[in-house]
N, CA, C and O of each residue as an XYZ file, in Angstrom:
712
protein
N     115.061     51.942     65.563
C     114.936     50.813     66.470
C     116.288     50.125     66.605
O     117.171     50.268     65.759
N     116.421     49.380     67.687
C     117.683     48.693     67.973
C     117.545     47.207     67.676
O     116.479     46.621     67.868
N     118.644     46.597     67.202
C     118.591     45.148     66.972
C     118.832     44.424     68.291
O     119.108     45.069     69.302
N     118.736     43.125     68.300
C     118.815     42.339     69.536
C     120.182     42.467     70.202
O     120.265     42.405     71.429
N     121.261     42.644     69.431
C     122.585     42.765     70.046
C     122.713     44.087     70.791
O     123.391     44.158     71.816
N     122.069     45.130     70.285
C     122.119     46.428     70.956
C     121.249     46.400     72.200
O     121.597     47.006     73.213
N     120.143     45.716     72.134
C     119.229     45.671     73.278
C     119.906     44.996     74.458
O     119.612     45.332     75.605
N     120.807     44.049     74.205
C     121.507     43.373     75.296
C     122.443     44.334     76.002
O     122.682     44.182     77.200
N     122.993     45.341     75.283
C     123.921     46.263     75.907
C     123.205     47.465     76.540
O     123.856     48.363     77.073
N     121.879     47.479     76.482
C     121.138     48.573     77.109
C     121.287     48.473     78.613
O     121.189     47.399     79.206
N     121.526     49.620     79.205
C     121.685     49.669     80.657
C     120.647     50.621     81.226
O     120.324     51.644     80.623
N     120.132     50.267     82.392
C     119.172     51.123     83.069
C     119.853     51.705     84.299
O     120.407     50.968     85.114
N     119.813     53.015     84.431
C     120.463     53.698     85.542
C     119.717     53.388     86.836
O     118.491     53.489     86.876
N     120.428     53.015     87.884
C     119.757     52.706     89.143
C     119.222     53.959     89.853
O     118.418     53.851     90.778
N     119.664     55.131     89.424
C     119.241     56.359     90.099
C     118.093     57.054     89.366
O     117.030     57.269     89.948
N     118.298     57.406     88.096
C     117.284     58.181     87.366
C     116.369     57.309     86.520
O     115.391     57.801     85.958
N     116.683     55.996     86.421
C     115.871     55.020     85.698
C     115.851     55.242     84.183
O     114.991     54.697     83.492
N     116.784     56.028     83.667
C     116.885     56.238     82.229
C     117.603     55.044     81.609
O     118.512     54.476     82.214
N     117.189     54.668     80.403
C     117.836     53.585     79.676
C     118.871     54.198     78.739
O     118.602     55.182     78.049
N     120.063     53.595     78.729
C     121.161     54.129     77.923
C     121.742     52.999     77.090
O     121.859     51.876     77.578
N     122.106     53.268     75.853
C     122.659     52.271     74.941
C     124.140     52.510     74.663
O     124.701     51.911     73.745
N     124.771     53.370     75.437
C     126.187     53.649     75.224
C     127.040     52.660     75.988
O     126.527     51.857     76.767
N     128.345     52.718     75.765
C     129.256     51.832     76.483
C     129.867     52.524     77.699
O     130.818     52.004     78.283
N     129.352     53.661     78.084
C     129.896     54.383     79.238
C     129.642     53.611     80.517
O     128.714     52.806     80.599
N     130.475     53.864     81.516
C     130.292     53.194     82.804
C     129.410     54.031     83.737
O     128.979     53.553     84.786
N     129.147     55.280     83.348
C     128.269     56.131     84.153
C     127.103     56.607     83.283
O     127.223     56.720     82.063
N     125.999     56.877     83.924
C     124.798     57.348     83.238
C     125.068     58.723     82.632
O     125.589     59.611     83.306
N     124.721     58.893     81.381
C     124.958     60.184     80.740
C     123.929     61.223     81.147
O     124.094     62.398     80.817
N     122.879     60.837     81.848
C     121.843     61.771     82.291
C     122.126     62.317     83.687
O     122.029     63.521     83.925
N     122.479     61.412     84.614
C     122.688     61.874     85.997
C     124.083     61.555     86.534
O     124.400     61.893     87.675
N     124.922     60.904     85.717
C     126.322     60.603     86.030
C     126.500     59.626     87.193
O     127.535     59.632     87.861
N     125.491     58.790     87.433
C     125.600     57.740     88.441
C     126.226     56.518     87.775
O     125.927     56.213     86.620
N     127.095     55.818     88.507
C     127.686     54.594     87.954
C     126.591     53.542     87.795
O     125.693     53.435     88.629
N     126.681     52.751     86.690
C     125.667     51.744     86.426
C     125.714     50.601     87.434
O     124.712     49.917     87.642
N     126.866     50.390     88.058
C     126.963     49.315     89.040
C     126.707     49.822     90.460
O     126.906     49.083     91.424
N     126.277     51.047     90.593
C     126.009     51.609     91.922
C     124.769     50.964     92.520
O     123.821     50.613     91.818
N     124.805     50.819     93.836
C     123.658     50.291     94.556
C     122.955     51.489     95.204
O     123.523     52.182     96.049
N     121.734     51.706     94.794
C     120.956     52.848     95.295
C     119.945     52.311     96.289
O     119.148     51.426     95.977
N     119.993     52.866     97.498
C     119.038     52.454     98.525
C     117.693     53.105     98.234
O     117.622     54.297     97.932
N     116.650     52.332     98.324
C     115.303     52.860     98.148
C     114.906     53.516     99.463
O     114.876     52.868    100.509
N     114.605     54.790     99.400
C     114.264     55.523    100.623
C     112.816     55.310    101.008
O     112.386     55.770    102.066
N     112.070     54.636    100.188
C     110.708     54.288    100.562
C     109.746     55.469    100.597
O     108.865     55.532    101.454
N     109.915     56.392     99.678
C     108.942     57.478     99.590
C     109.170     58.593    100.593
O     108.226     59.279    100.985
N     110.398     58.778    101.008
C     110.696     59.878    101.928
C     110.517     61.221    101.237
O     110.144     61.281    100.066
N     110.778     62.275    101.953
C     110.635     63.617    101.406
C     111.636     63.877    100.298
O     112.808     63.514    100.400
N     111.173     64.490     99.270
C     112.058     64.942     98.207
C     112.421     66.385     98.567
O     111.654     67.318     98.330
N     113.599     66.534     99.138
C     113.999     67.843     99.662
C     114.189     68.888     98.569
O     113.979     70.079     98.796
N     114.585     68.436     97.389
C     114.709     69.403     96.287
C     113.343     69.972     95.912
O     113.202     71.173     95.682
N     112.346     69.102     95.854
C     110.994     69.557     95.529
C     110.465     70.457     96.641
O     109.847     71.487     96.371
N     110.704     70.071     97.880
C     110.261     70.871     99.020
C     110.919     72.250     98.995
O     110.260     73.260     99.239
N     112.198     72.289     98.705
C     112.912     73.571     98.630
C     112.361     74.416     97.488
O     112.207     75.628     97.638
N     112.062     73.800     96.356
C     111.503     74.539     95.216
C     110.146     75.141     95.560
O     109.865     76.290     95.221
N     109.314     74.366     96.230
C     107.988     74.862     96.616
C     108.124     76.010     97.617
O     107.405     77.005     97.520
N     109.031     75.877     98.565
C     109.239     76.945     99.547
C     109.723     78.224     98.877
O     109.238     79.312     99.186
N     110.668     78.097     97.969
C     111.179     79.277     97.261
C     110.059     79.917     96.451
O     109.936     81.141     96.424
N     109.251     79.107     95.798
C     108.131     79.638     95.018
C     107.199     80.464     95.904
O     106.847     81.591     95.555
N     106.798     79.905     97.052
C     105.878     80.629     97.925
C     106.528     81.868     98.543
O     105.847     82.864     98.786
N     107.815     81.818     98.796
C     108.502     83.007     99.298
C     108.502     84.118     98.252
O     108.248     85.279     98.573
N     108.786     83.761     97.010
C     108.807     84.763     95.936
C     107.419     85.349     95.723
O     107.268     86.566     95.618
N     106.402     84.490     95.659
C     105.036     84.968     95.460
C     104.598     85.828     96.638
O     104.011     86.892     96.443
N     104.875     85.382     97.845
C     104.508     86.145     99.043
C     105.214     87.480     99.102
O     104.595     88.497     99.412
N     106.508     87.490     98.807
C     107.272     88.733     98.824
C     106.768     89.688     97.751
O     106.678     90.895     97.971
N     106.444     89.139     96.601
C     105.918     89.965     95.518
C     104.605     90.615     95.934
O     104.395     91.806     95.708
N     103.728     89.831     96.540
C     102.434     90.357     96.975
C     102.616     91.420     98.047
O     101.996     92.481     97.974
N     103.453     91.154     99.035
C     103.702     92.130    100.102
C     104.372     93.380     99.540
O     104.041     94.499     99.933
N     105.300     93.189     98.632
C     105.993     94.319     98.023
C     105.041     95.195     97.237
O     105.144     96.421     97.284
N     104.113     94.582     96.514
C     103.141     95.356     95.748
C     102.222     96.119     96.686
O     101.916     97.284     96.436
N     101.777     95.480     97.763
C     100.926     96.181     98.726
C     101.671     97.342     99.353
O     101.114     98.429     99.512
N     102.919     97.120     99.707
C     103.728     98.180    100.311
C     103.876     99.340     99.336
O     103.706    100.498     99.717
N     104.194     99.034     98.073
C     104.359    100.071     97.068
C     103.048    100.827     96.855
O     103.052    102.049     96.707
N     101.933    100.107     96.841
C     100.629    100.740     96.659
C     100.335    101.682     97.828
O      99.869    102.802     97.620
N     100.602    101.239     99.039
C     100.375    102.078    100.225
C     101.254    103.321    100.189
O     100.799    104.418    100.516
N     102.511    103.151     99.793
C     103.416    104.289     99.721
C     102.946    105.293     98.670
O     103.009    106.504     98.883
N     102.480    104.784     97.549
C     101.995    105.679     96.500
C     100.746    106.417     96.954
O     100.586    107.604     96.671
N      99.847    105.709     97.669
C      98.637    106.348     98.170
C      98.984    107.478     99.137
O      98.361    108.539     99.098
N      99.970    107.258    100.001
C     100.397    108.302    100.943
C     100.951    109.499    100.188
O     100.654    110.648    100.512
N     101.763    109.212     99.175
C     102.389    110.279     98.385
C     101.338    111.091     97.625
O     101.486    112.302     97.463
N     100.281    110.428     97.159
C      99.247    111.089     96.371
C      98.129    111.688     97.230
O      97.185    112.261     96.686
N      98.213    111.570     98.546
C      97.143    112.036     99.434
C      96.770    113.501     99.208
O      95.579    113.805     99.136
N      97.735    114.430     99.092
C      97.332    115.830     98.860
C      96.592    116.013     97.519
O      95.635    116.782     97.429
N      97.038    115.318     96.515
C      96.392    115.405     95.210
C      94.995    114.792     95.268
O      94.050    115.346     94.706
N      94.862    113.653     95.946
C      93.560    112.996     96.091
C      92.597    113.897     96.858
O      91.415    113.968     96.523
N      93.093    114.583     97.880
C      92.249    115.501     98.654
C      91.758    116.645     97.769
O      90.605    117.062     97.882
N      92.613    117.151     96.899
C      92.239    118.223     95.971
C      91.141    117.756     95.023
O      90.196    118.499     94.757
N      91.254    116.544     94.518
C      90.244    115.996     93.609
C      88.926    115.795     94.362
O      87.857    116.119     93.844
N      89.006    115.260     95.583
C      87.802    115.044     96.393
C      87.075    116.352     96.670
O      85.847    116.420     96.606
N      87.844    117.384     96.977
C      87.254    118.691     97.302
C      86.504    119.283     96.112
O      85.530    120.013     96.296
N      86.943    118.979     94.910
C      86.273    119.522     93.720
C      85.002    118.753     93.371
O      84.168    119.247     92.612
N      84.848    117.546     93.921
C      83.681    116.681     93.661
C      83.518    116.351     92.182
O      82.413    116.084     91.711
N      84.643    116.373     91.453
C      84.614    116.048     90.028
C      85.816    115.171     89.697
O      86.891    115.346     90.271
N      85.640    114.236     88.782
C      86.801    113.458     88.317
C      87.814    114.393     87.658
O      87.481    115.503     87.245
N      89.050    113.920     87.570
C      90.103    114.764     86.985
C      90.993    113.932     86.075
O      91.374    112.806     86.395
N      91.310    114.523     84.931
C      92.273    113.942     84.000
C      93.513    114.814     84.047
O      93.443    116.024     83.828
N      94.653    114.191     84.335
C      95.923    114.903     84.353
C      96.782    114.310     83.246
O      97.014    113.102     83.199
N      97.249    115.183     82.353
C      98.092    114.721     81.254
C      99.422    115.454     81.325
O      99.472    116.676     81.458
N     100.498    114.682     81.234
C     101.855    115.234     81.273
C     102.451    115.107     79.882
O     102.368    114.050     79.257
N     103.055    116.193     79.397
C     103.538    116.239     78.022
C     104.759    117.153     77.933
O     105.169    117.758     78.924
N     105.327    117.243     76.747
C     106.371    118.220     76.427
C     106.149    118.648     74.976
O     105.690    117.861     74.149
N     106.481    119.904     74.683
C     106.273    120.430     73.327
C     107.137    119.725     72.285
O     106.740    119.613     71.126
N     108.311    119.251     72.688
C     109.237    118.614     71.758
C     108.905    117.150     71.495
O     109.526    116.521     70.638
N     107.934    116.599     72.221
C     107.594    115.165     72.149
C     106.614    114.910     71.001
O     105.503    115.441     71.000
N     107.023    114.104     70.035
C     106.169    113.786     68.890
C     104.887    113.077     69.287
O     103.813    113.414     68.788
N     104.983    112.102     70.177
C     103.791    111.369     70.624
C     102.838    112.305     71.362
O     101.620    112.184     71.233
N     103.398    113.245     72.140
C     102.569    114.214     72.873
C     101.813    115.107     71.896
O     100.640    115.411     72.108
N     102.485    115.525     70.830
C     101.841    116.369     69.818
C     100.738    115.602     69.091
O      99.712    116.182     68.734
N     100.943    114.314     68.871
C      99.921    113.471     68.259
C      98.727    113.309     69.202
O      97.579    113.269     68.760
N      99.006    113.218     70.497
C      97.991    112.959     71.520
C      97.184    114.215     71.876
O      96.051    114.106     72.346
N      97.751    115.391     71.658
C      97.103    116.649     72.064
C      95.682    116.799     71.518
O      94.795    117.150     72.296
N      95.404    116.557     70.227
C      94.024    116.700     69.741
C      93.056    115.684     70.356
O      91.865    115.962     70.490
N      93.565    114.516     70.727
C      92.709    113.504     71.362
C      92.263    114.010     72.731
O      91.090    113.903     73.090
N      93.209    114.563     73.491
C      92.890    115.125     74.810
C      91.962    116.332     74.649
O      91.009    116.490     75.411
N      92.238    117.174     73.666
C      91.404    118.362     73.436
C      89.968    117.970     73.094
O      89.026    118.601     73.572
N      89.791    116.938     72.273
C      88.444    116.474     71.919
C      87.716    115.937     73.149
O      86.529    116.203     73.335
N      88.421    115.188     73.980
C      87.817    114.660     75.211
C      87.454    115.798     76.154
O      86.406    115.772     76.799
N      88.324    116.790     76.228
C      88.062    117.929     77.101
C      86.814    118.687     76.653
O      85.986    119.058     77.485
N      86.673    118.914     75.372
C      85.489    119.640     74.898
C      84.215    118.807     75.092
O      83.140    119.360     75.324
N      84.336    117.504     74.999
C      83.171    116.636     75.156
C      82.737    116.511     76.618
O      81.539    116.469     76.902
N      83.698    116.451     77.554
C      83.392    116.181     78.963
C      83.661    117.366     79.885
O      83.649    117.188     81.103
N      83.901    118.563     79.361
C      84.321    119.676     80.198
C      83.304    120.052     81.270
O      83.685    120.614     82.297
N      82.044    119.764     81.063
C      81.040    120.113     82.069
C      81.015    119.128     83.236
O      80.432    119.424     84.279
N      81.640    117.961     83.074
C      81.588    116.937     84.120
C      82.940    116.529     84.678
O      83.011    115.984     85.780
N      84.024    116.783     83.934
C      85.356    116.303     84.316
C      86.355    117.449     84.189
O      86.333    118.202     83.215
N      87.241    117.570     85.196
C      88.315    118.565     85.136
C      89.484    118.002     84.342
O      89.836    116.833     84.502
N      90.082    118.813     83.494
C      91.249    118.420     82.711
C      92.403    119.341     83.072
O      92.235    120.558     83.151
N      93.566    118.762     83.289
C      94.775    119.532     83.551
C      95.892    118.979     82.683
O      96.085    117.767     82.589
N      96.624    119.888     82.049
C      97.777    119.492     81.235
C      99.007    120.110     81.869
O      99.002    121.287     82.232
N     100.062    119.316     82.004
C     101.293    119.776     82.628
C     102.463    119.552     81.689
O     102.738    118.426     81.273
N     103.146    120.637     81.363
C     104.359    120.567     80.551
C     105.499    120.170     81.481
O     105.836    120.928     82.391
N     106.099    119.005     81.277
C     107.142    118.513     82.185
C     108.398    119.380     82.159
O     109.231    119.286     83.060
N     108.542    120.221     81.139
C     109.688    121.120     81.072
C     109.463    122.400     81.875
O     110.402    123.159     82.111
N     108.237    122.637     82.289
C     107.906    123.823     83.084
C     108.159    123.496     84.559
O     107.653    122.496     85.070
N     108.935    124.330     85.236
C     109.294    124.058     86.637
C     108.065    124.008     87.541
O     108.102    123.343     88.577
N     106.987    124.688     87.183
C     105.764    124.647     87.983
C     105.113    123.260     87.952
O     104.320    122.933     88.835
N     105.436    122.456     86.961
C     104.847    121.115     86.825
C     105.676    120.030     87.500
O     105.211    118.898     87.638
N     106.875    120.348     87.915
C     107.774    119.320     88.459
C     107.211    118.647     89.698
O     107.366    117.437     89.868
N     106.561    119.411     90.567
C     106.026    118.829     91.800
C     104.945    117.794     91.493
O     104.950    116.699     92.056
N     104.022    118.145     90.601
C     102.944    117.204     90.224
C     103.524    115.974     89.516
O     103.101    114.847     89.774
N     104.483    116.197     88.635
C     105.104    115.077     87.918
C     105.821    114.145     88.896
O     105.792    112.926     88.726
N     106.458    114.711     89.909
C     107.136    113.888     90.914
C     106.123    113.113     91.752
O     106.352    111.948     92.077
N     105.004    113.751     92.106
C     103.966    113.057     92.882
C     103.432    111.850     92.129
O     103.256    110.776     92.705
N     103.176    112.029     90.845
C     102.627    110.947     90.024
C     103.707    109.911     89.699
O     103.410    108.732     89.509
N     104.953    110.362     89.637
C     106.039    109.452     89.270
C     106.211    109.379     87.769
O     106.447    108.303     87.219
N     106.095    110.508     87.106
C     106.196    110.552     85.650
C     107.645    110.300     85.236
O     108.555    111.028     85.632
N     107.839    109.263     84.439
C     109.174    108.960     83.924
C     109.180    108.891     82.402
O     110.244    108.863     81.783
N     107.989    108.865     81.797
C     107.896    108.902     80.334
C     106.615    109.641     79.966
O     105.653    109.678     80.733
N     106.629    110.217     78.790
C     105.491    111.022     78.341
C     105.058    110.584     76.954
O     105.854    109.986     76.228
N     103.839    110.858     76.569
C     102.769    111.446     77.355
C     102.304    110.478     78.443
O     102.391    109.260     78.287
N     101.822    111.029     79.522
C     101.340    110.226     80.651
C      99.961    110.736     81.029
O      99.781    111.934     81.248
N      98.999    109.852     81.105
C      97.626    110.205     81.440
C      97.237    109.523     82.740
O      97.343    108.304     82.877
N      96.783    110.335     83.699
C      96.285    109.820     84.973
C      94.852    110.306     85.129
O      94.569    111.492     84.963
N      93.960    109.392     85.447
C      92.558    109.753     85.620
C      92.140    109.380     87.030
O      92.320    108.245     87.473
N      91.576    110.365     87.728
C      91.092    110.182     89.094
C      89.576    110.205     89.088
O      88.964    110.984     88.358
N      88.960    109.340     89.911
C      87.513    109.430     90.076
C      87.199    110.557     91.060
O      88.119    111.182     91.586
N      85.945    110.822     91.312
C      85.573    111.948     92.170
C      85.993    111.760     93.631
O      85.971    112.716     94.405
N      86.373    110.537     94.014
C      86.838    110.262     95.377
C      88.351    110.369     95.516
O      88.896    110.132     96.594
N      89.023    110.724     94.438
C      90.471    110.901     94.487
C      91.261    109.636     94.239
O      92.475    109.623     94.440
N      90.608    108.573     93.810
C      91.298    107.312     93.508
C      91.741    107.303     92.051
O      90.997    107.724     91.165
N      92.952    106.821     91.809
C      93.421    106.690     90.425
C      92.699    105.499     89.796
O      92.775    104.376     90.297
N      92.007    105.759     88.703
C      91.303    104.688     87.997
C      91.993    104.331     86.692
O      91.692    103.305     86.081
N      92.925    105.186     86.264
C      93.660    104.922     85.023
C      94.981    105.669     85.097
O      95.025    106.843     85.462
N      96.053    104.977     84.747
C      97.383    105.594     84.760
C      98.214    104.895     83.698
O      98.561    103.722     83.836
N      98.530    105.629     82.631
C      99.270    104.988     81.551
C     100.183    105.983     80.858
O      99.829    107.142     80.640
N     101.360    105.499     80.521
C     102.282    106.270     79.690
C     102.022    105.883     78.245
O     101.742    104.724     77.939
N     102.116    106.864     77.365
C     101.895    106.615     75.948
C     100.568    107.184     75.500
O      99.781    107.673     76.310
N     100.328    107.117     74.215
C      99.106    107.650     73.626
C      97.955    106.685     73.921
O      98.078    105.475     73.734
N      96.846    107.242     74.381
C      95.628    106.471     74.610
C      94.690    106.798     73.452
O      94.502    107.967     73.113
N      94.112    105.784     72.856
C      93.236    106.022     71.701
C      92.010    106.830     72.125
O      91.608    106.817     73.289
N      91.438    107.522     71.170
C      90.260    108.347     71.444
C      89.107    107.487     71.955
O      88.386    107.893     72.867
N      88.931    106.310     71.374
C      87.852    105.410     71.811
C      88.072    104.927     73.237
O      87.141    104.920     74.043
N      89.295    104.525     73.553
C      89.583    104.028     74.893
C      89.418    105.148     75.921
O      88.848    104.929     76.990
N      89.902    106.320     75.609
C      89.788    107.446     76.530
C      88.317    107.804     76.746
O      87.905    108.060     77.878
N      87.532    107.825     75.685
C      86.122    108.124     75.781
C      85.388    107.071     76.617
O      84.496    107.395     77.401
N      85.779    105.810     76.436
C      85.153    104.717     77.205
C      85.414    104.879     78.698
O      84.505    104.709     79.511
N      86.644    105.203     79.057
C      87.008    105.388     80.459
C      86.275    106.596     81.050
O      85.720    106.520     82.146
N      86.279    107.694     80.321
C      85.676    108.925     80.824
C      84.155    108.817     80.936
O      83.564    109.410     81.838
N      83.518    108.075     80.040
C      82.061    107.934     80.111
C      81.645    107.145     81.342
O      80.530    107.326     81.833
N      82.501    106.283     81.852
C      82.193    105.518     83.066
C      82.273    106.375     84.320
O      81.695    106.032     85.351
N      82.997    107.500     84.228
C      83.117    108.370     85.388
C      81.866    109.202     85.565
O      81.782    110.000     86.498
């Protein structure tokens, strides 16, 4: 707390309304002189706030439009694959892996167990990313890390797409819904 002599030297900034107990001639918060006369604008527009709100809505709007555009582009790119899945009238699991990948080797028995459990209802395909025959499919999906699991419903829509190992329980839960 301040004693009475310090309270007398307290200054209130005419601009930001902060109270300061220093001997400076300008406010240490907004750098306005303490003897400055600030005109009251009477509640006019705060242009900084207006600009901030506009920038926020532009960023959110652009993000939303960008995501829709990216989704549409991906759907166009995946159209031949989606048509193949639709023609089979069965959901499909596509897994991308490499023999040298430790996580892929860990994930292989999980995929194999799911395949044996659901083989009568769901198609399973495994693609070695090092095999040149798999490059086209990997490019269509956009595989950049492995293992990568993509699951399509019977209509050719991607219902699950994830890089990394998927737990046996999670994979079983997703596949049972198909």
